Tab-separated table of C-alpha atoms and ligand atoms in Angstrom:
chain	number	residue	atom	x	y	z
A	1	MET	CA	-100.955	2.243	71.931
A	2	ARG	CA	-98.447	-0.791	71.161
A	3	ARG	CA	-96.908	0.203	68.208
A	4	ARG	CA	-94.503	-1.509	65.089
A	5	GLY	CA	-91.210	-1.046	64.928
A	6	ARG	CA	-91.307	0.707	68.528
A	7	PRO	CA	-88.059	0.349	70.258
A	8	LEU	CA	-88.456	-2.615	72.981
A	9	GLN	CA	-87.810	-1.087	76.091
A	10	SER	CA	-89.586	-0.243	80.156
A	11	GLU	CA	-90.740	1.991	81.213
A	12	ILE	CA	-92.808	2.799	83.932
A	13	ASP	CA	-96.551	3.381	84.525
A	14	PRO	CA	-98.645	4.927	86.727
A	15	SER	CA	-97.332	3.839	90.321
A	16	GLY	CA	-94.315	3.738	90.018
A	17	LYS	CA	-93.533	-0.198	89.007
A	18	GLU	CA	-90.909	-0.345	85.583
A	19	ARG	CA	-92.938	-2.231	83.484
A	20	ASP	CA	-91.220	-4.212	80.794
A	21	LEU	CA	-91.965	-3.264	77.411
A	22	SER	CA	-89.886	-6.285	75.235
A	23	ARG	CA	-91.884	-8.600	76.954
A	24	LEU	CA	-96.299	-9.660	76.538
A	25	LEU	CA	-98.652	-10.838	77.989
A	26	PHE	CA	-101.968	-12.489	77.037
A	27	THR	CA	-103.572	-13.454	79.882
A	28	GLY	CA	-107.068	-15.768	80.051
A	29	GLY	CA	-108.336	-15.838	76.983
A	30	THR	CA	-107.869	-19.477	75.583
A	31	VAL	CA	-105.650	-21.077	73.786
A	32	VAL	CA	-107.322	-22.684	70.056
A	33	THR	CA	-104.634	-23.995	67.785
A	34	ALA	CA	-104.509	-26.633	64.600
A	35	GLU	CA	-103.567	-29.505	67.950
A	36	GLY	CA	-106.358	-27.987	70.105
A	37	SER	CA	-108.121	-26.105	73.221
A	38	TYR	CA	-107.203	-24.809	76.107
A	39	PRO	CA	-107.016	-22.829	79.205
A	40	ALA	CA	-103.429	-20.565	78.888
A	41	ASP	CA	-101.260	-17.978	78.601
A	42	VAL	CA	-99.624	-16.950	76.049
A	43	LEU	CA	-95.570	-14.608	76.924
A	44	VAL	CA	-93.799	-12.787	74.200
A	45	GLU	CA	-90.077	-11.857	74.034
A	46	ASP	CA	-88.590	-9.792	71.763
A	47	GLU	CA	-90.550	-10.756	68.209
A	48	LYS	CA	-90.865	-14.833	69.508
A	49	ILE	CA	-93.269	-16.264	71.823
A	50	VAL	CA	-91.378	-17.749	74.776
A	51	ALA	CA	-94.017	-19.846	76.537
A	52	VAL	CA	-97.551	-20.883	76.678
A	53	GLY	CA	-98.625	-22.702	80.178
A	54	THR	CA	-99.820	-20.810	83.596
A	55	ASN	CA	-98.046	-20.017	85.735
A	56	LEU	CA	-95.922	-18.315	83.810
A	57	ASP	CA	-93.128	-15.914	85.243
A	58	THR	CA	-93.928	-12.217	84.114
A	59	ASN	CA	-93.551	-9.517	86.700
A	60	GLY	CA	-93.306	-6.441	85.446
A	61	THR	CA	-94.876	-8.042	82.121
A	62	GLU	CA	-97.216	-5.377	80.081
A	63	THR	CA	-100.220	-7.266	79.865
A	64	VAL	CA	-102.631	-8.218	77.797
A	65	ASP	CA	-106.199	-8.607	78.578
A	66	ALA	CA	-106.889	-12.000	76.209
A	67	SER	CA	-110.421	-13.001	78.723
A	68	GLY	CA	-113.689	-14.305	76.318
A	69	LYS	CA	-110.779	-14.209	72.966
A	70	LEU	CA	-109.260	-17.279	71.826
A	71	ILE	CA	-105.920	-16.785	71.173
A	72	MET	CA	-105.051	-17.881	67.714
A	73	PRO	CA	-101.890	-18.192	65.748
A	74	GLY	CA	-102.352	-15.347	62.817
A	75	PHE	CA	-103.602	-16.127	59.415
A	76	ILE	CA	-101.897	-16.834	56.579
A	77	ASP	CA	-103.526	-16.138	53.644
A	78	ALA	CA	-101.131	-17.343	50.054
A	79	HIS	CA	-102.992	-16.062	47.656
A	80	THR	CA	-102.901	-13.029	47.178
A	81	HIS	CA	-102.492	-10.597	44.577
A	82	MET	CA	-101.752	-7.196	45.052
A	83	ASP	CA	-100.559	-4.404	43.168
A	84	MET	CA	-100.821	-6.937	40.139
A	85	PRO	CA	-100.758	-6.394	36.311
A	86	PHE	CA	-103.948	-8.023	35.618
A	87	GLY	CA	-106.295	-7.634	32.336
A	88	GLY	CA	-105.338	-4.731	31.257
A	89	THR	CA	-104.723	-3.370	34.036
A	90	VAL	CA	-103.587	-3.341	37.759
A	91	THR	CA	-104.676	-4.895	41.247
A	92	ALA	CA	-106.586	-2.164	42.443
A	93	ASP	CA	-104.894	-3.282	45.718
A	94	ASP	CA	-101.135	-1.880	46.280
A	95	TRP	CA	-98.891	-3.766	49.704
A	96	ALA	CA	-99.819	-0.962	51.488
A	97	THR	CA	-104.321	-1.121	51.646
A	98	GLY	CA	-103.424	-5.024	50.203
A	99	THR	CA	-101.984	-5.669	53.418
A	100	GLU	CA	-104.078	-3.656	55.845
A	101	THR	CA	-107.040	-4.825	54.442
A	102	ALA	CA	-105.861	-8.856	55.260
A	103	ALA	CA	-104.642	-7.659	58.198
A	104	ALA	CA	-108.244	-6.472	59.250
A	105	GLY	CA	-109.485	-9.679	58.537
A	106	GLY	CA	-106.324	-11.343	60.690
A	107	THR	CA	-103.775	-12.276	58.592
A	108	THR	CA	-100.367	-11.773	59.821
A	109	MET	CA	-98.495	-13.118	56.562
A	110	ILE	CA	-99.585	-13.277	52.754
A	111	ILE	CA	-97.918	-15.488	50.166
A	112	ASP	CA	-98.417	-13.713	47.121
A	113	PHE	CA	-97.994	-13.585	42.819
A	114	ALA	CA	-94.737	-12.713	42.074
A	115	LEU	CA	-95.967	-12.210	37.598
A	116	GLN	CA	-92.892	-13.406	35.170
A	117	SER	CA	-92.355	-10.480	33.080
A	118	GLU	CA	-92.853	-10.880	29.518
A	119	GLY	CA	-88.943	-11.818	28.526
A	120	GLY	CA	-88.218	-11.285	31.851
A	121	THR	CA	-86.545	-13.465	34.655
A	122	LEU	CA	-87.171	-15.370	37.887
A	123	ALA	CA	-85.423	-13.195	39.541
A	124	GLY	CA	-86.685	-9.914	37.629
A	125	ALA	CA	-90.722	-10.981	39.426
A	126	PHE	CA	-89.295	-11.283	42.425
A	127	GLU	CA	-86.997	-7.895	42.204
A	128	THR	CA	-89.958	-6.391	41.655
A	129	TRP	CA	-92.235	-7.353	43.962
A	130	THR	CA	-89.208	-6.946	46.051
A	131	GLU	CA	-90.036	-2.951	45.765
A	132	LYS	CA	-93.466	-3.248	45.241
A	133	ALA	CA	-93.957	-4.495	49.976
A	134	ALA	CA	-91.269	-2.333	50.606
A	135	GLY	CA	-91.749	0.296	52.746
A	136	LYS	CA	-95.937	-0.293	52.414
A	137	ALA	CA	-96.903	-3.238	53.458
A	138	VAL	CA	-98.046	-3.897	57.216
A	139	ILE	CA	-97.873	-7.622	57.898
A	140	ASP	CA	-95.271	-10.812	57.094
A	141	TYR	CA	-95.205	-11.778	53.317
A	142	GLY	CA	-93.375	-13.744	51.171
A	143	PHE	CA	-93.506	-14.634	47.223
A	144	HIS	CA	-94.709	-17.551	44.867
A	145	VAL	CA	-93.565	-16.649	41.716
A	146	ALA	CA	-95.943	-17.794	38.422
A	147	ILE	CA	-93.822	-18.760	35.332
A	148	THR	CA	-95.046	-17.901	32.127
A	149	ASP	CA	-92.076	-17.969	30.132
A	150	LEU	CA	-90.179	-20.842	30.494
A	151	ARG	CA	-87.057	-20.576	27.993
A	152	ASP	CA	-83.939	-22.694	28.732
A	153	ASP	CA	-82.339	-19.782	31.191
A	154	ILE	CA	-85.413	-19.953	32.850
A	155	LYS	CA	-84.899	-23.937	33.269
A	156	THR	CA	-81.323	-23.035	34.534
A	157	GLU	CA	-82.516	-20.223	36.431
A	158	LEU	CA	-85.173	-22.191	38.512
A	159	PRO	CA	-83.983	-23.748	41.493
A	160	SER	CA	-82.286	-20.005	42.302
A	161	LEU	CA	-85.081	-19.814	43.513
A	162	ALA	CA	-85.480	-22.159	46.537
A	163	GLU	CA	-81.681	-19.863	47.301
A	164	LYS	CA	-84.001	-17.175	47.471
A	165	GLY	CA	-86.112	-18.320	50.109
A	166	VAL	CA	-89.148	-18.644	46.756
A	167	ALA	CA	-90.535	-22.463	47.948
A	168	SER	CA	-93.018	-22.351	45.233
A	169	VAL	CA	-94.183	-21.278	42.022
A	170	LYS	CA	-97.367	-21.166	40.125
A	171	ILE	CA	-99.131	-21.763	35.938
A	172	PHE	CA	-101.322	-20.519	34.362
A	173	MET	CA	-103.452	-23.899	33.026
A	174	ALA	CA	-106.482	-21.057	31.958
A	175	TYR	CA	-106.494	-17.616	30.241
A	176	LYS	CA	-105.705	-18.338	26.405
A	177	GLY	CA	-104.430	-15.382	25.350
A	178	THR	CA	-103.133	-13.704	27.635
A	179	PRO	CA	-99.065	-13.776	28.524
A	180	LEU	CA	-100.055	-16.582	31.884
A	181	TYR	CA	-101.585	-19.359	29.684
A	182	THR	CA	-98.510	-21.895	29.679
A	183	GLU	CA	-99.333	-25.458	27.479
A	184	ASP	CA	-98.976	-28.626	28.917
A	185	ASP	CA	-95.041	-29.131	28.226
A	186	ASP	CA	-93.943	-26.383	29.874
A	187	LEU	CA	-95.902	-27.926	33.015
A	188	PHE	CA	-94.966	-30.919	32.530
A	189	GLU	CA	-90.953	-29.224	32.773
A	190	VAL	CA	-92.139	-27.699	35.281
A	191	LEU	CA	-93.103	-30.233	37.641
A	192	GLN	CA	-89.725	-31.535	36.622
A	193	LEU	CA	-88.057	-28.746	37.559
A	194	SER	CA	-89.647	-27.950	40.466
A	195	ARG	CA	-89.094	-32.183	42.291
A	196	GLU	CA	-84.832	-31.594	41.400
A	197	ALA	CA	-85.234	-28.251	43.307
A	198	GLY	CA	-87.403	-28.368	45.343
A	199	VAL	CA	-89.771	-25.483	44.471
A	200	LEU	CA	-93.869	-26.984	45.349
A	201	VAL	CA	-96.536	-26.151	41.935
A	202	LEU	CA	-98.982	-24.149	42.744
A	203	VAL	CA	-101.693	-24.926	39.035
A	204	HIS	CA	-104.694	-22.957	37.905
A	205	ALA	CA	-107.238	-25.791	36.666
A	206	GLU	CA	-109.227	-24.684	34.120
A	207	ASN	CA	-109.592	-25.712	30.644
A	208	GLY	CA	-107.924	-22.588	28.117
A	209	ASP	CA	-108.538	-23.256	24.845
A	210	VAL	CA	-112.174	-24.650	25.856
A	211	ILE	CA	-113.268	-21.664	27.399
A	212	SER	CA	-111.316	-19.652	25.320
A	213	LYS	CA	-114.082	-21.764	22.577
A	214	LEU	CA	-116.814	-21.180	24.320
A	215	GLN	CA	-116.090	-17.942	24.720
A	216	GLU	CA	-116.207	-16.404	20.885
A	217	GLN	CA	-119.102	-19.002	20.547
A	218	ALA	CA	-121.436	-16.677	23.440
A	219	LEU	CA	-119.974	-13.762	22.037
A	220	ALA	CA	-120.494	-14.602	18.086
A	221	ARG	CA	-123.740	-15.780	19.542
A	222	GLY	CA	-124.484	-12.164	20.986
A	223	ASP	CA	-124.214	-12.855	24.154
A	224	ILE	CA	-121.728	-10.170	25.934
A	225	ALA	CA	-123.495	-9.855	29.326
A	226	PRO	CA	-121.297	-11.330	32.899
A	227	LYS	CA	-122.981	-14.572	34.058
A	228	PHE	CA	-121.642	-15.636	29.983
A	229	HIS	CA	-118.431	-15.756	31.612
A	230	ALA	CA	-119.894	-18.579	34.117
A	231	LEU	CA	-121.570	-20.058	31.430
A	232	THR	CA	-118.848	-20.482	29.372
A	233	ARG	CA	-116.144	-21.185	32.317
A	234	PRO	CA	-118.653	-24.564	33.566
A	235	PRO	CA	-117.969	-27.224	36.160
A	236	GLU	CA	-116.347	-29.879	34.139
A	237	VAL	CA	-113.919	-27.760	32.694
A	238	GLU	CA	-112.077	-27.252	35.395
A	239	ALA	CA	-112.702	-31.044	37.207
A	240	GLU	CA	-110.513	-31.400	33.674
A	241	ALA	CA	-107.938	-29.721	34.094
A	242	THR	CA	-107.365	-30.571	37.091
A	243	ASN	CA	-107.303	-33.774	36.523
A	244	ARG	CA	-105.333	-33.333	33.945
A	245	ALA	CA	-102.937	-31.539	36.748
A	246	ILE	CA	-102.488	-34.058	39.037
A	247	ARG	CA	-101.716	-37.014	36.132
A	248	LEU	CA	-99.022	-34.608	35.003
A	249	ALA	CA	-97.230	-34.143	38.128
A	250	GLU	CA	-98.271	-38.898	39.025
A	251	VAL	CA	-96.563	-38.715	35.943
A	252	ALA	CA	-93.686	-36.202	36.532
A	253	GLY	CA	-92.709	-37.650	40.634
A	254	ALA	CA	-94.115	-34.339	41.686
A	255	PRO	CA	-96.210	-33.578	44.446
A	256	ILE	CA	-98.615	-30.223	43.432
A	257	LEU	CA	-101.202	-27.623	44.641
A	258	VAL	CA	-104.363	-27.045	43.096
A	259	VAL	CA	-105.957	-23.566	43.860
A	260	HIS	CA	-108.808	-22.532	44.210
A	261	VAL	CA	-111.021	-24.824	44.231
A	262	SER	CA	-114.038	-24.276	43.289
A	263	CYS	CA	-116.982	-27.096	42.803
A	264	ALA	CA	-117.592	-30.865	43.220
A	265	PRO	CA	-115.994	-32.915	40.248
A	266	ALA	CA	-112.748	-31.387	40.716
A	267	LEU	CA	-112.084	-31.800	44.327
A	268	GLU	CA	-113.236	-36.000	42.922
A	269	ALA	CA	-110.331	-35.321	40.624
A	270	ILE	CA	-108.363	-34.266	44.503
A	271	HIS	CA	-109.656	-37.276	46.517
A	272	LEU	CA	-109.682	-39.871	44.070
A	273	ALA	CA	-105.159	-39.218	43.801
A	274	HIS	CA	-105.819	-38.494	47.241
A	275	GLU	CA	-107.435	-41.870	47.076
A	276	ARG	CA	-104.634	-43.306	45.030
A	277	GLY	CA	-102.337	-42.418	48.520
A	278	GLN	CA	-100.375	-39.352	45.433
A	279	THR	CA	-99.395	-36.165	47.497
A	280	VAL	CA	-101.363	-33.153	46.120
A	281	TYR	CA	-102.710	-30.199	47.964
A	282	ALA	CA	-105.659	-28.238	47.594
A	283	GLU	CA	-106.625	-24.613	48.444
A	284	THR	CA	-110.683	-22.896	48.094
A	285	CYS	CA	-111.357	-19.579	48.929
A	286	PRO	CA	-114.497	-18.043	50.892
A	287	GLN	CA	-115.961	-16.657	47.000
A	288	TYR	CA	-117.508	-20.245	46.187
A	289	PHE	CA	-119.203	-20.640	49.846
A	290	ALA	CA	-120.271	-16.558	50.374
A	291	LEU	CA	-121.436	-15.734	46.854
A	292	GLU	CA	-123.463	-17.928	43.946
A	293	TYR	CA	-123.726	-17.801	39.959
A	294	GLU	CA	-126.921	-16.444	40.677
A	295	ASP	CA	-125.266	-12.703	41.715
A	296	LEU	CA	-123.346	-12.540	38.351
A	297	ALA	CA	-126.647	-13.317	37.094
A	298	LYS	CA	-127.368	-9.300	38.618
A	299	GLU	CA	-129.104	-7.080	36.624
A	300	GLY	CA	-127.507	-5.104	34.181
A	301	PHE	CA	-123.819	-4.865	34.606
A	302	GLU	CA	-123.776	-5.500	38.406
A	303	GLY	CA	-122.693	-9.297	37.663
A	304	ALA	CA	-119.565	-7.737	36.609
A	305	LYS	CA	-118.831	-7.144	40.869
A	306	TYR	CA	-118.684	-11.067	41.156
A	307	VAL	CA	-116.328	-12.362	37.953
A	308	CYS	CA	-113.884	-14.386	39.410
A	309	SER	CA	-111.617	-17.904	38.025
A	310	PRO	CA	-112.630	-19.897	38.337
A	311	PRO	CA	-116.189	-18.315	38.898
A	312	LEU	CA	-118.692	-18.245	41.545
A	313	ARG	CA	-121.034	-22.080	41.380
A	314	ASP	CA	-124.291	-23.277	41.920
A	315	PRO	CA	-124.848	-24.076	45.974
A	316	SER	CA	-124.920	-27.869	45.667
A	317	ASN	CA	-121.254	-27.827	45.152
A	318	ARG	CA	-121.263	-26.062	48.773
A	319	PRO	CA	-121.717	-29.318	50.414
A	320	ALA	CA	-118.667	-31.587	49.153
A	321	LEU	CA	-116.220	-28.282	49.567
A	322	TRP	CA	-117.515	-28.231	53.018
A	323	ASN	CA	-116.978	-31.992	52.805
A	324	GLY	CA	-113.193	-31.304	52.097
A	325	LEU	CA	-111.812	-29.046	53.796
A	326	LYS	CA	-113.883	-31.893	56.754
A	327	THR	CA	-111.894	-34.500	55.742
A	328	GLY	CA	-108.437	-33.599	54.640
A	329	ASP	CA	-109.463	-32.933	50.735
A	330	LEU	CA	-108.680	-29.369	50.970
A	331	GLN	CA	-105.904	-28.491	53.009
A	332	ILE	CA	-105.917	-24.277	52.343
A	333	PHE	CA	-108.213	-22.037	53.238
A	334	GLY	CA	-107.087	-18.620	51.109
A	335	SER	CA	-108.561	-15.997	49.225
A	336	ASP	CA	-107.234	-15.492	46.057
A	337	HIS	CA	-107.615	-11.073	46.640
A	338	CYS	CA	-107.566	-9.435	43.300
A	339	ALA	CA	-109.088	-6.431	43.636
A	340	PHE	CA	-110.209	-4.420	40.538
A	341	ASN	CA	-113.265	-1.008	40.926
A	342	TYR	CA	-115.732	-0.971	39.896
A	343	GLU	CA	-116.418	2.448	37.533
A	344	GLY	CA	-112.682	2.678	35.749
A	345	GLN	CA	-111.904	-1.546	35.973
A	346	LYS	CA	-115.414	-3.895	35.686
A	347	GLU	CA	-116.715	-1.353	33.190
A	348	LEU	CA	-112.900	-2.164	31.121
A	349	GLY	CA	-115.737	-5.204	29.862
A	350	LYS	CA	-119.400	-3.938	30.345
A	351	ASP	CA	-118.904	-4.725	26.356
A	352	ASN	CA	-117.922	-7.779	26.195
A	353	PHE	CA	-117.844	-10.104	29.430
A	354	VAL	CA	-114.539	-11.138	28.498
A	355	ASN	CA	-112.555	-7.832	28.742
A	356	ILE	CA	-113.626	-7.919	32.918
A	357	PRO	CA	-110.630	-8.562	35.554
A	358	ASN	CA	-110.942	-11.584	36.329
A	359	GLY	CA	-110.900	-10.872	40.032
A	360	LEU	CA	-112.083	-10.096	43.318
A	361	PRO	CA	-111.330	-8.506	47.008
A	362	GLY	CA	-112.058	-11.443	49.322
A	363	ALA	CA	-108.397	-10.650	51.633
A	364	GLU	CA	-110.895	-8.776	54.943
A	365	GLU	CA	-113.661	-11.380	54.095
A	366	ARG	CA	-111.815	-14.796	54.457
A	367	ALA	CA	-111.795	-15.928	57.992
A	368	MET	CA	-114.681	-13.963	59.113
A	369	THR	CA	-116.838	-15.440	55.776
A	370	LEU	CA	-115.121	-19.802	57.990
A	371	TRP	CA	-115.319	-18.325	60.943
A	372	THR	CA	-119.700	-17.644	60.684
A	373	LEU	CA	-120.658	-20.594	57.258
A	374	GLY	CA	-118.488	-22.798	59.176
A	375	VAL	CA	-117.718	-23.374	62.523
A	376	ARG	CA	-121.125	-21.367	63.720
A	377	GLU	CA	-123.168	-23.712	61.699
A	378	GLY	CA	-120.908	-27.289	63.072
A	379	LYS	CA	-119.200	-27.298	60.045
A	380	LEU	CA	-116.359	-27.131	61.256
A	381	SER	CA	-114.552	-26.909	64.001
A	382	GLU	CA	-112.284	-24.139	65.713
A	383	ASN	CA	-109.495	-26.235	64.939
A	384	GLN	CA	-110.182	-26.139	62.077
A	385	PHE	CA	-109.930	-23.568	61.477
A	386	VAL	CA	-107.097	-22.365	62.559
A	387	ALA	CA	-105.561	-24.930	60.301
A	388	VAL	CA	-106.915	-24.584	56.874
A	389	LEU	CA	-105.492	-20.439	58.189
A	390	SER	CA	-102.686	-21.197	59.640
A	391	THR	CA	-100.607	-23.933	60.105
A	392	ASN	CA	-101.040	-26.017	57.144
A	393	GLN	CA	-100.607	-23.099	54.460
A	394	ALA	CA	-96.999	-22.713	57.014
A	395	ARG	CA	-96.610	-26.527	56.564
A	396	ILE	CA	-97.422	-26.467	53.245
A	397	TYR	CA	-95.482	-23.679	52.038
A	398	GLY	CA	-92.554	-23.768	53.785
A	399	ALA	CA	-92.694	-21.458	56.427
A	400	TYR	CA	-93.564	-23.624	59.916
A	401	PRO	CA	-92.901	-23.384	62.620
A	402	LYS	CA	-91.711	-20.014	62.284
A	403	LYS	CA	-94.658	-18.679	61.245
A	404	GLY	CA	-98.966	-21.100	62.007
A	405	THR	CA	-98.254	-22.108	65.522
A	406	LEU	CA	-98.179	-21.180	69.172
A	407	ALA	CA	-95.714	-22.582	70.624
A	408	PRO	CA	-92.105	-21.549	71.912
A	409	GLY	CA	-89.329	-20.254	69.435
A	410	ALA	CA	-92.504	-18.844	66.776
A	411	ASP	CA	-92.424	-15.668	65.379
A	412	ALA	CA	-95.618	-13.734	67.392
A	413	ASP	CA	-98.599	-13.558	65.147
A	414	ILE	CA	-101.141	-13.544	67.018
A	415	VAL	CA	-104.802	-13.738	66.675
A	416	LEU	CA	-106.909	-12.227	69.343
A	417	TRP	CA	-110.660	-13.386	67.844
A	418	ASP	CA	-113.742	-12.362	69.289
A	419	PRO	CA	-115.650	-15.302	68.523
A	420	ASP	CA	-119.039	-12.769	70.340
A	421	LEU	CA	-117.969	-9.637	67.757
A	422	SER	CA	-120.909	-8.711	65.065
A	423	ILE	CA	-119.686	-7.062	62.055
A	424	THR	CA	-122.698	-6.382	59.069
A	425	ALA	CA	-119.753	-5.690	55.717
A	426	THR	CA	-120.393	-2.267	53.623
A	427	ALA	CA	-118.484	-1.058	51.003
A	428	GLY	CA	-117.069	1.768	53.673
A	429	ASN	CA	-115.426	-0.494	56.832
A	430	ARG	CA	-113.445	-1.919	54.487
A	431	HIS	CA	-109.875	-0.845	55.206
A	432	GLY	CA	-108.995	-1.748	51.372
A	433	ASN	CA	-108.489	0.523	48.550
A	434	VAL	CA	-111.938	-0.959	46.447
A	435	ASP	CA	-115.247	1.327	45.472
A	436	TYR	CA	-117.153	-1.964	46.156
A	437	THR	CA	-117.114	-5.463	47.736
A	438	PRO	CA	-119.335	-8.529	46.488
A	439	TYR	CA	-119.651	-9.299	50.727
A	440	GLU	CA	-122.090	-5.721	50.458
A	441	GLY	CA	-125.101	-6.211	52.944
A	442	MET	CA	-123.567	-9.741	54.364
A	443	GLU	CA	-123.340	-9.878	58.056
A	444	PHE	CA	-120.054	-12.057	59.849
A	445	HIS	CA	-120.108	-12.734	63.797
A	446	GLY	CA	-116.656	-13.345	65.400
A	447	GLY	CA	-113.983	-11.984	64.024
A	448	PRO	CA	-110.303	-10.666	64.920
A	449	ALA	CA	-110.974	-8.136	67.796
A	450	SER	CA	-106.669	-7.272	67.845
A	451	VAL	CA	-104.049	-8.683	65.192
A	452	TYR	CA	-100.445	-9.214	65.995
A	453	VAL	CA	-97.254	-9.640	63.473
A	454	ARG	CA	-94.394	-10.548	65.322
A	455	GLY	CA	-95.073	-8.703	69.170
A	456	GLY	CA	-96.394	-5.782	67.468
A	457	LEU	CA	-100.270	-4.792	68.017
A	458	VAL	CA	-100.785	-3.687	63.791
A	459	TYR	CA	-104.957	-3.915	64.327
A	460	LYS	CA	-107.381	-3.183	67.134
A	461	ASP	CA	-111.041	-2.656	67.055
A	462	GLY	CA	-111.451	-1.575	63.584
A	463	GLU	CA	-108.462	0.808	62.977
A	464	ILE	CA	-105.429	-0.070	61.314
A	465	VAL	CA	-102.225	0.822	63.434
A	466	GLY	CA	-99.233	-1.436	62.132
A	467	GLU	CA	-97.408	0.526	60.033
A	468	ARG	CA	-96.705	0.349	56.926
A	469	GLY	CA	-92.965	-0.623	55.333
A	470	SER	CA	-93.214	-3.406	58.852
A	471	GLY	CA	-93.883	-5.986	56.977
A	472	ARG	CA	-90.637	-8.851	56.369
A	473	PHE	CA	-89.749	-10.552	54.112
A	474	VAL	CA	-90.036	-14.627	55.491
A	475	GLU	CA	-87.462	-17.206	53.731
A	476	ARG	CA	-89.271	-20.255	52.749
A	477	SER	CA	-88.373	-24.026	52.672
A	478	PHE	CA	-90.071	-26.098	50.788
A	479	THR	CA	-88.076	-28.678	52.472
A	480	ALA	CA	-90.012	-28.151	55.647
A	481	THR	CA	-92.770	-29.918	53.698
A	482	LYS	CA	-91.091	-33.384	53.330
A	483	GLY	CA	-92.791	-36.227	53.520
A	484	LEU	CA	-96.073	-33.966	54.938
A	485	GLU	CA	-99.044	-36.923	53.748
A	486	ALA	CA	-101.846	-34.680	51.488
A	487	ARG	CA	-104.261	-34.794	53.960
A	488	VAL	CA	-102.618	-32.641	56.963
B	501	LIG	O1	-110.399	-13.917	39.150
B	501	LIG	C1	-109.051	-14.532	39.991
B	501	LIG	N1	-108.802	-15.272	40.974
B	501	LIG	N2	-108.426	-13.143	39.588
B	501	LIG	C2	-107.076	-13.061	40.192
B	501	LIG	C3	-106.266	-14.251	39.037
B	501	LIG	C4	-105.746	-15.848	39.276
B	501	LIG	O2	-106.571	-16.956	38.871
B	501	LIG	O3	-105.774	-16.165	40.403
B	502	LIG	ZN1	-105.727	-18.435	38.880
B	503	LIG	ZN1	-105.787	-16.205	42.105
């Protein structure tokens, strides 16, 4: 089996012929990119794609039989939280298990959120996250830096992020009462500074003040169960903050990206901005398609397994979200993988829903959810599937064309997608480090048969085969996205 990190060399096969292991030919499959689908072979040499086509010069090249499979660019998940302190605890997946569960879902690169610590610097966040990933990541990665404390020295420091290959920062408009929460004046100034620095601002858009007030009122009534997490964060609270962030970006003359859009009213604010011609990018996530408010309202404390922010919604929001993905109002499908164990972590909120750590695992289920509910149901084409999982993310986040495409010169990040694969999710067959899955019992149709990062096999037929520590940091540059239309 081809393993990551193995020196590329030649070998003599059993028939005595020399085989060139520095080259790899994917043959017999259908190439599927964001632009189109066609039968072709893909030739890889020294970690890069060197040719896509037919009748390639392949004498002595090791081959991978891709017949019956779709050959896709590796998926990018620009919304993960590995080994992150949050909600009074630390996320359950570190950079080893977190990148493994992502790889098992067809992901070859993540962009994770490096948090500025209290009193800390942006460089400090970058260094801390670099250390967390070192020796552990099985796939490639980048960082967004979450600005939590906009001091004067941070304002001066911000432009240096671009030099480190960090092309994006994040601001949390929610989580009032925690160090993450950011007021409008700071959000506005970050937008101005980032525009000058060539850095894209991502926002978690929920009105932190109103949520805090609604939570206080719920607790005063004795409403402590998990379902009150959603009832104190109604769609309007997300829609208001989404519109506010977009308008602040408009005043600042800056592009903006709204993460984890969960509901129709928030999407409406994005759609209206696009009608005005404003550059607004937006992401949605698998949990808003596969899970729903009723999961939170389950008996007893079971609903804690479904607590994330924005919360799970009524399914009546879904047609609008599908339409957003189809028309380009939503360009990105990220996981927001932020895993906590039920035992000992979700349980922190047993007597008060406010203390349940917010977040769900989903990196492994992301692409399979989109294929099962979207492509198989005729809501999205296979090319739109590749666009929102890979190509749009590479372009918007400044990693294109190194990542996000199957073209000569690109990194050989490849997913062999098996449309005939079926799997029922259960906690025991997940590759992460979590004691439950919110997708328990869900049947997925279509999934990755094998996954390659820079030509090296990292996942095959249910097994992780990549070496921990083989993932590399990818420098990104927002200039790569200059001039990109809001609807990619
Ligand atoms: O519930 C969530 N989404 N947790 C992760 C942190 C965030 O807000 O993205
Ligand atoms: Zn968030
Ligand atoms: Zn998140």
